PDB file of C-alpha atoms in Angstrom:
ATOM      1  CA  MET S   1      -2.156 -76.554  34.737  1.00 46.00           C
ATOM      2  CA  SER S   2      -2.571 -75.103  31.225  1.00 46.00           C
ATOM      3  CA  GLU S   3      -5.688 -73.184  30.377  1.00 50.00           C
ATOM      4  CA  GLN S   4      -7.792 -73.294  27.858  1.00 51.00           C
ATOM      5  CA  PRO S   5      -8.171 -70.425  25.472  1.00 48.00           C
ATOM      6  CA  ALA S   6     -10.983 -68.514  24.990  1.00 50.00           C
ATOM      7  CA  ASP S   7     -13.906 -69.307  22.390  1.00 48.00           C
ATOM      8  CA  PRO S   8     -13.640 -66.746  19.849  1.00 47.00           C
ATOM      9  CA  GLN S   9     -17.866 -67.276  19.113  1.00 48.00           C
ATOM     10  CA  GLN S  10     -18.499 -66.881  22.555  1.00 46.00           C
ATOM     11  CA  GLU S  11     -16.498 -63.694  23.560  1.00 45.00           C
ATOM     12  CA  LYS S  12     -18.114 -62.636  20.127  1.00 52.00           C
ATOM     13  CA  ASP S  13     -21.828 -63.144  21.383  1.00 55.00           C
ATOM     14  CA  SER S  14     -21.016 -62.022  25.178  1.00 59.00           C
ATOM     15  CA  PRO S  15     -22.784 -58.816  25.966  1.00 67.00           C
ATOM     16  CA  SER S  16     -20.257 -55.234  26.118  1.00 81.00           C
ATOM     17  CA  LEU S  17     -20.486 -53.774  29.112  1.00 82.00           C
ATOM     18  CA  LEU S  18     -23.106 -51.126  27.708  1.00 77.00           C
ATOM     19  CA  HIS S  19     -25.223 -53.524  26.342  1.00 78.00           C
ATOM     20  CA  ARG S  20     -25.641 -54.263  29.666  1.00 85.00           C
ATOM     21  CA  VAL S  21     -25.575 -51.361  31.218  1.00 86.00           C
ATOM     22  CA  GLU S  22     -28.395 -50.187  28.569  1.00 82.00           C
ATOM     23  CA  SER S  23     -30.251 -53.973  29.579  1.00 85.00           C
ATOM     24  CA  HIS S  24     -30.135 -53.066  33.363  1.00 87.00           C
ATOM     25  CA  ILE S  25     -31.782 -49.629  32.510  1.00 88.00           C
ATOM     26  CA  LEU S  26     -34.556 -51.013  30.295  1.00 88.00           C
ATOM     27  CA  GLY S  27     -35.305 -53.894  32.814  1.00 90.00           C
ATOM     28  CA  ALA S  28     -35.860 -51.144  36.072  1.00 90.00           C
ATOM     29  CA  ALA S  29     -37.867 -48.899  33.941  1.00 88.00           C
ATOM     30  CA  ILE S  30     -40.150 -51.290  32.944  1.00 92.00           C
ATOM     31  CA  VAL S  31     -40.286 -52.646  36.662  1.00 93.00           C
ATOM     32  CA  ALA S  32     -40.950 -49.466  37.814  1.00 90.00           C
ATOM     33  CA  LEU S  33     -43.381 -48.522  35.311  1.00 91.00           C
ATOM     34  CA  VAL S  34     -45.351 -51.837  36.095  1.00 93.00           C
ATOM     35  CA  LEU S  35     -45.218 -50.782  39.638  1.00 92.00           C
ATOM     36  CA  LEU S  36     -46.625 -47.617  39.098  1.00 90.00           C
ATOM     37  CA  ALA S  37     -49.273 -48.584  36.644  1.00 91.00           C
ATOM     38  CA  ALA S  38     -50.455 -51.736  39.114  1.00 92.00           C
ATOM     39  CA  TRP S  39     -50.471 -48.948  42.233  1.00 90.00           C
ATOM     40  CA  GLN S  40     -52.669 -46.447  40.026  1.00 90.00           C
ATOM     41  CA  ILE S  41     -55.248 -49.440  39.317  1.00 90.00           C
ATOM     42  CA  ILE S  42     -55.261 -50.764  42.995  1.00 90.00           C
ATOM     43  CA  ARG S  43     -55.960 -46.958  44.439  1.00 89.00           C
ATOM     44  CA  ARG S  44     -58.535 -46.335  42.132  1.00 88.00           C
ATOM     45  CA  ALA S  45     -59.957 -50.021  42.316  1.00 88.00           C
ATOM     46  CA  LEU S  46     -59.732 -50.490  46.831  1.00 88.00           C
ATOM     47  CA  PHE S  47     -59.333 -46.390  48.261  1.00 87.00           C
ATOM     48  CA  ASN S  48     -61.610 -44.937  44.850  1.00 85.00           C
ATOM     49  CA  GLU S  49     -58.603 -42.683  44.780  1.00 82.00           C
ATOM     50  CA  ALA S  50     -55.840 -41.624  42.059  1.00 79.00           C
ATOM     51  CA  TRP S  51     -52.287 -39.753  41.565  1.00 81.00           C
ATOM     52  CA  ILE S  52     -53.168 -37.166  39.401  1.00 83.00           C
ATOM     53  CA  HIS S  53     -50.034 -36.973  37.606  1.00 84.00           C
ATOM     54  CA  ALA S  54     -49.631 -41.067  37.516  1.00 84.00           C
ATOM     55  CA  ASP S  55     -51.192 -41.106  34.141  1.00 85.00           C
ATOM     56  CA  GLY S  56     -48.850 -38.291  32.206  1.00 86.00           C
ATOM     57  CA  LEU S  57     -45.609 -40.693  33.481  1.00 89.00           C
ATOM     58  CA  ILE S  58     -47.181 -43.323  32.496  1.00 90.00           C
ATOM     59  CA  ARG S  59     -47.426 -42.361  28.755  1.00 89.00           C
ATOM     60  CA  GLN S  60     -44.007 -40.503  29.260  1.00 90.00           C
ATOM     61  CA  SER S  61     -42.505 -43.759  30.567  1.00 90.00           C
ATOM     62  CA  VAL S  62     -43.691 -45.842  27.402  1.00 92.00           C
ATOM     63  CA  LEU S  63     -42.269 -43.275  25.612  1.00 91.00           C
ATOM     64  CA  TRP S  64     -39.181 -43.357  27.223  1.00 91.00           C
ATOM     65  CA  LEU S  65     -39.232 -47.451  27.167  1.00 92.00           C
ATOM     66  CA  ALA S  66     -40.333 -46.978  23.392  1.00 92.00           C
ATOM     67  CA  VAL S  67     -36.882 -44.604  22.375  1.00 92.00           C
ATOM     68  CA  LEU S  68     -34.387 -46.506  24.787  1.00 90.00           C
ATOM     69  CA  GLY S  69     -35.381 -49.697  23.351  1.00 90.00           C
ATOM     70  CA  ALA S  70     -35.057 -48.935  20.495  1.00 90.00           C
ATOM     71  CA  LEU S  71     -31.615 -47.678  21.099  1.00 88.00           C
ATOM     72  CA  ALA S  72     -30.682 -50.403  22.441  1.00 87.00           C
ATOM     73  CA  ALA S  73     -31.600 -53.055  19.916  1.00 87.00           C
ATOM     74  CA  THR S  74     -29.859 -50.460  16.721  1.00 86.00           C
ATOM     75  CA  GLY S  75     -26.326 -50.851  19.126  1.00 79.00           C
ATOM     76  CA  ARG S  76     -27.062 -54.770  18.622  1.00 78.00           C
ATOM     77  CA  ARG S  77     -28.354 -54.767  15.218  1.00 77.00           C
ATOM     78  CA  LYS S  78     -31.682 -56.350  16.391  1.00 76.00           C
ATOM     79  CA  HIS S  79     -34.048 -53.662  15.048  1.00 76.00           C
ATOM     80  CA  ILE S  80     -36.776 -54.076  12.745  1.00 72.00           C
ATOM     81  CA  ALA S  81     -35.571 -53.781   9.212  1.00 70.00           C
ATOM     82  CA  ILE S  82     -37.747 -54.731   6.286  1.00 66.00           C
ATOM     83  CA  GLU S  83     -35.191 -56.922   3.294  1.00 69.00           C
ATOM     84  CA  LEU S  84     -36.575 -56.004  -0.013  1.00 66.00           C
ATOM     85  CA  ASP S  85     -34.104 -58.958  -1.120  1.00 68.00           C
ATOM     86  CA  PRO S  86     -33.530 -61.481   1.019  1.00 67.00           C
ATOM     87  CA  LYS S  87     -30.760 -63.304  -0.935  1.00 66.00           C
ATOM     88  CA  ALA S  88     -28.523 -59.865  -1.117  1.00 60.00           C
ATOM     89  CA  ASP S  89     -26.692 -60.752   1.801  1.00 61.00           C
ATOM     90  CA  GLN S  90     -25.075 -63.538   0.068  1.00 64.00           C
ATOM     91  CA  ARG S  91     -23.854 -61.752  -3.375  1.00 64.00           C
ATOM     92  CA  PRO S  92     -20.750 -59.948  -3.464  1.00 67.00           C
ATOM     93  CA  TRP S  93     -21.653 -56.469  -3.101  1.00 69.00           C
ATOM     94  CA  ALA S  94     -23.610 -57.088   0.430  1.00 70.00           C
ATOM     95  CA  ALA S  95     -21.633 -54.980   2.699  1.00 75.00           C
ATOM     96  CA  TRP S  96     -22.298 -52.176   0.280  1.00 79.00           C
ATOM     97  CA  LYS S  97     -25.625 -52.944   0.724  1.00 78.00           C
ATOM     98  CA  SER S  98     -25.151 -52.953   4.559  1.00 79.00           C
ATOM     99  CA  ARG S  99     -23.455 -49.817   4.896  1.00 84.00           C
ATOM    100  CA  LEU S 100     -25.802 -48.036   2.496  1.00 85.00           C
ATOM    101  CA  VAL S 101     -28.624 -49.100   3.869  1.00 84.00           C
ATOM    102  CA  SER S 102     -27.141 -47.902   7.825  1.00 87.00           C
ATOM    103  CA  LEU S 103     -26.189 -44.351   6.109  1.00 91.00           C
ATOM    104  CA  ILE S 104     -30.419 -44.071   5.141  1.00 91.00           C
ATOM    105  CA  SER S 105     -30.950 -44.879   8.399  1.00 91.00           C
ATOM    106  CA  ALA S 106     -28.286 -42.410  10.246  1.00 94.00           C
ATOM    107  CA  ALA S 107     -30.176 -39.549   7.805  1.00 95.00           C
ATOM    108  CA  PHE S 108     -33.513 -40.826   8.981  1.00 95.00           C
ATOM    109  CA  CYS S 109     -32.829 -41.050  13.008  1.00 95.00           C
ATOM    110  CA  ALA S 110     -30.754 -37.427  12.229  1.00 97.00           C
ATOM    111  CA  THR S 111     -34.298 -35.914  10.762  1.00 97.00           C
ATOM    112  CA  LEU S 112     -36.528 -37.254  13.455  1.00 96.00           C
ATOM    113  CA  ALA S 113     -34.177 -35.683  15.964  1.00 97.00           C
ATOM    114  CA  TRP S 114     -34.067 -32.518  14.958  1.00 97.00           C
ATOM    115  CA  TYR S 115     -37.808 -32.778  14.375  1.00 97.00           C
ATOM    116  CA  GLY S 116     -37.944 -34.060  18.511  1.00 96.00           C
ATOM    117  CA  TRP S 117     -35.656 -30.673  19.007  1.00 97.00           C
ATOM    118  CA  ARG S 118     -37.959 -28.714  17.766  1.00 96.00           C
ATOM    119  CA  LEU S 119     -40.884 -30.312  19.372  1.00 94.00           C
ATOM    120  CA  VAL S 120     -39.081 -29.826  22.325  1.00 95.00           C
ATOM    121  CA  GLU S 121     -38.936 -26.366  21.797  1.00 94.00           C
ATOM    122  CA  LEU S 122     -42.293 -25.675  20.832  1.00 93.00           C
ATOM    123  CA  GLU S 123     -43.338 -27.892  24.025  1.00 92.00           C
ATOM    124  CA  ARG S 124     -41.113 -25.561  26.320  1.00 91.00           C
ATOM    125  CA  ASP S 125     -42.767 -22.457  24.805  1.00 91.00           C
ATOM    126  CA  GLY S 126     -46.509 -23.871  25.984  1.00 86.00           C
ATOM    127  CA  GLY S 127     -45.266 -23.929  29.520  1.00 82.00           C
ATOM    128  CA  MET S 128     -47.000 -27.559  30.415  1.00 86.00           C
ATOM    129  CA  GLU S 129     -45.969 -29.523  33.591  1.00 86.00           C
ATOM    130  CA  LEU S 130     -45.848 -33.106  33.662  1.00 85.00           C
ATOM    131  CA  LEU S 131     -45.107 -32.451  37.551  1.00 83.00           C
ATOM    132  CA  PRO S 132     -44.958 -29.973  39.698  1.00 85.00           C
ATOM    133  CA  GLY S 133     -41.893 -28.622  39.040  1.00 85.00           C
ATOM    134  CA  LEU S 134     -41.274 -30.707  35.994  1.00 87.00           C
ATOM    135  CA  PRO S 135     -42.109 -28.695  32.734  1.00 90.00           C
ATOM    136  CA  MET S 136     -43.350 -31.536  29.939  1.00 90.00           C
ATOM    137  CA  TRP S 137     -40.246 -30.834  27.970  1.00 91.00           C
ATOM    138  CA  CYS S 138     -37.937 -32.627  29.957  1.00 92.00           C
ATOM    139  CA  SER S 139     -39.452 -35.878  29.501  1.00 90.00           C
ATOM    140  CA  LEU S 140     -39.640 -34.968  25.846  1.00 93.00           C
ATOM    141  CA  LEU S 141     -35.634 -34.680  25.505  1.00 94.00           C
ATOM    142  CA  ILE S 142     -35.515 -38.074  25.074  1.00 94.00           C
ATOM    143  CA  LEU S 143     -36.590 -37.924  21.257  1.00 95.00           C
ATOM    144  CA  PRO S 144     -33.764 -36.092  20.496  1.00 97.00           C
ATOM    145  CA  ILE S 145     -31.449 -37.222  22.386  1.00 95.00           C
ATOM    146  CA  GLY S 146     -32.215 -41.096  21.920  1.00 94.00           C
ATOM    147  CA  PHE S 147     -32.290 -40.574  17.963  1.00 96.00           C
ATOM    148  CA  GLY S 148     -29.800 -38.366  17.604  1.00 96.00           C
ATOM    149  CA  LEU S 149     -27.410 -41.440  19.196  1.00 94.00           C
ATOM    150  CA  MET S 150     -29.441 -43.564  16.822  1.00 93.00           C
ATOM    151  CA  ALA S 151     -28.177 -41.716  14.000  1.00 95.00           C
ATOM    152  CA  LEU S 152     -24.632 -42.412  15.707  1.00 94.00           C
ATOM    153  CA  ARG S 153     -25.098 -45.910  15.990  1.00 91.00           C
ATOM    154  CA  PHE S 154     -25.974 -45.517  12.177  1.00 91.00           C
ATOM    155  CA  GLY S 155     -23.378 -43.775  11.125  1.00 92.00           C
ATOM    156  CA  TRP S 156     -20.947 -45.780  13.112  1.00 89.00           C
ATOM    157  CA  GLN S 157     -21.907 -48.632  11.451  1.00 85.00           C
ATOM    158  CA  SER S 158     -22.129 -47.721   7.942  1.00 85.00           C
ATOM    159  CA  ILE S 159     -18.741 -46.197   8.251  1.00 84.00           C
ATOM    160  CA  VAL S 160     -17.025 -48.724  10.206  1.00 78.00           C
ATOM    161  CA  ALA S 161     -19.040 -51.558  11.362  1.00 58.00           C
ATOM    162  CA  ALA S 162     -21.381 -52.800   8.669  1.00 48.00           C
ATOM    163  CA  LYS S 163     -20.686 -55.891   8.078  1.00 51.00           C
ATOM    164  CA  ALA S 164     -22.745 -58.336   5.211  1.00 44.00           C
ATOM    165  CA  GLU S 165     -24.308 -61.084   7.749  1.00 47.00           C
ATOM    166  CA  THR S 166     -25.306 -64.348   6.714  1.00 39.00           C
ATOM    167  CA  PRO S 167     -28.177 -66.115   7.770  1.00 40.00           C
TER     168      PRO S 167
END
């Protein structure tokens, strides 16, 4: 019996371990958010009571999901992008344009990470709590960490992995 060689396109399309882990984390977080929101609605409707910290936790969970989703999208190069020249990918300088766009995106995300850190510092001085014993600034750590990781991903793409993709 001879084994057939693996299809290179199939290997390219199969998600890496990191992408699978990201997808599972995002999926679990979405399920947890929906269950928490449903539980809060049921408690209010049926028992005329609510968990006082649920609304803040739901808001922070949405922030985490948005940043983690954006991080996953950047890793797959499926993020929102504004294309000024739709035919640019067919030109000889398309790879350089892709690298430049990735470099600008890295700088932008690094700036957002820095401002996210400044927000964490301000919130740390404020002393508010998300949950009893959990300061609000801990929940905002996703901003500098998430945007910092996005800056690294865009930076990596601008140096090594940026390729002109044809439609």
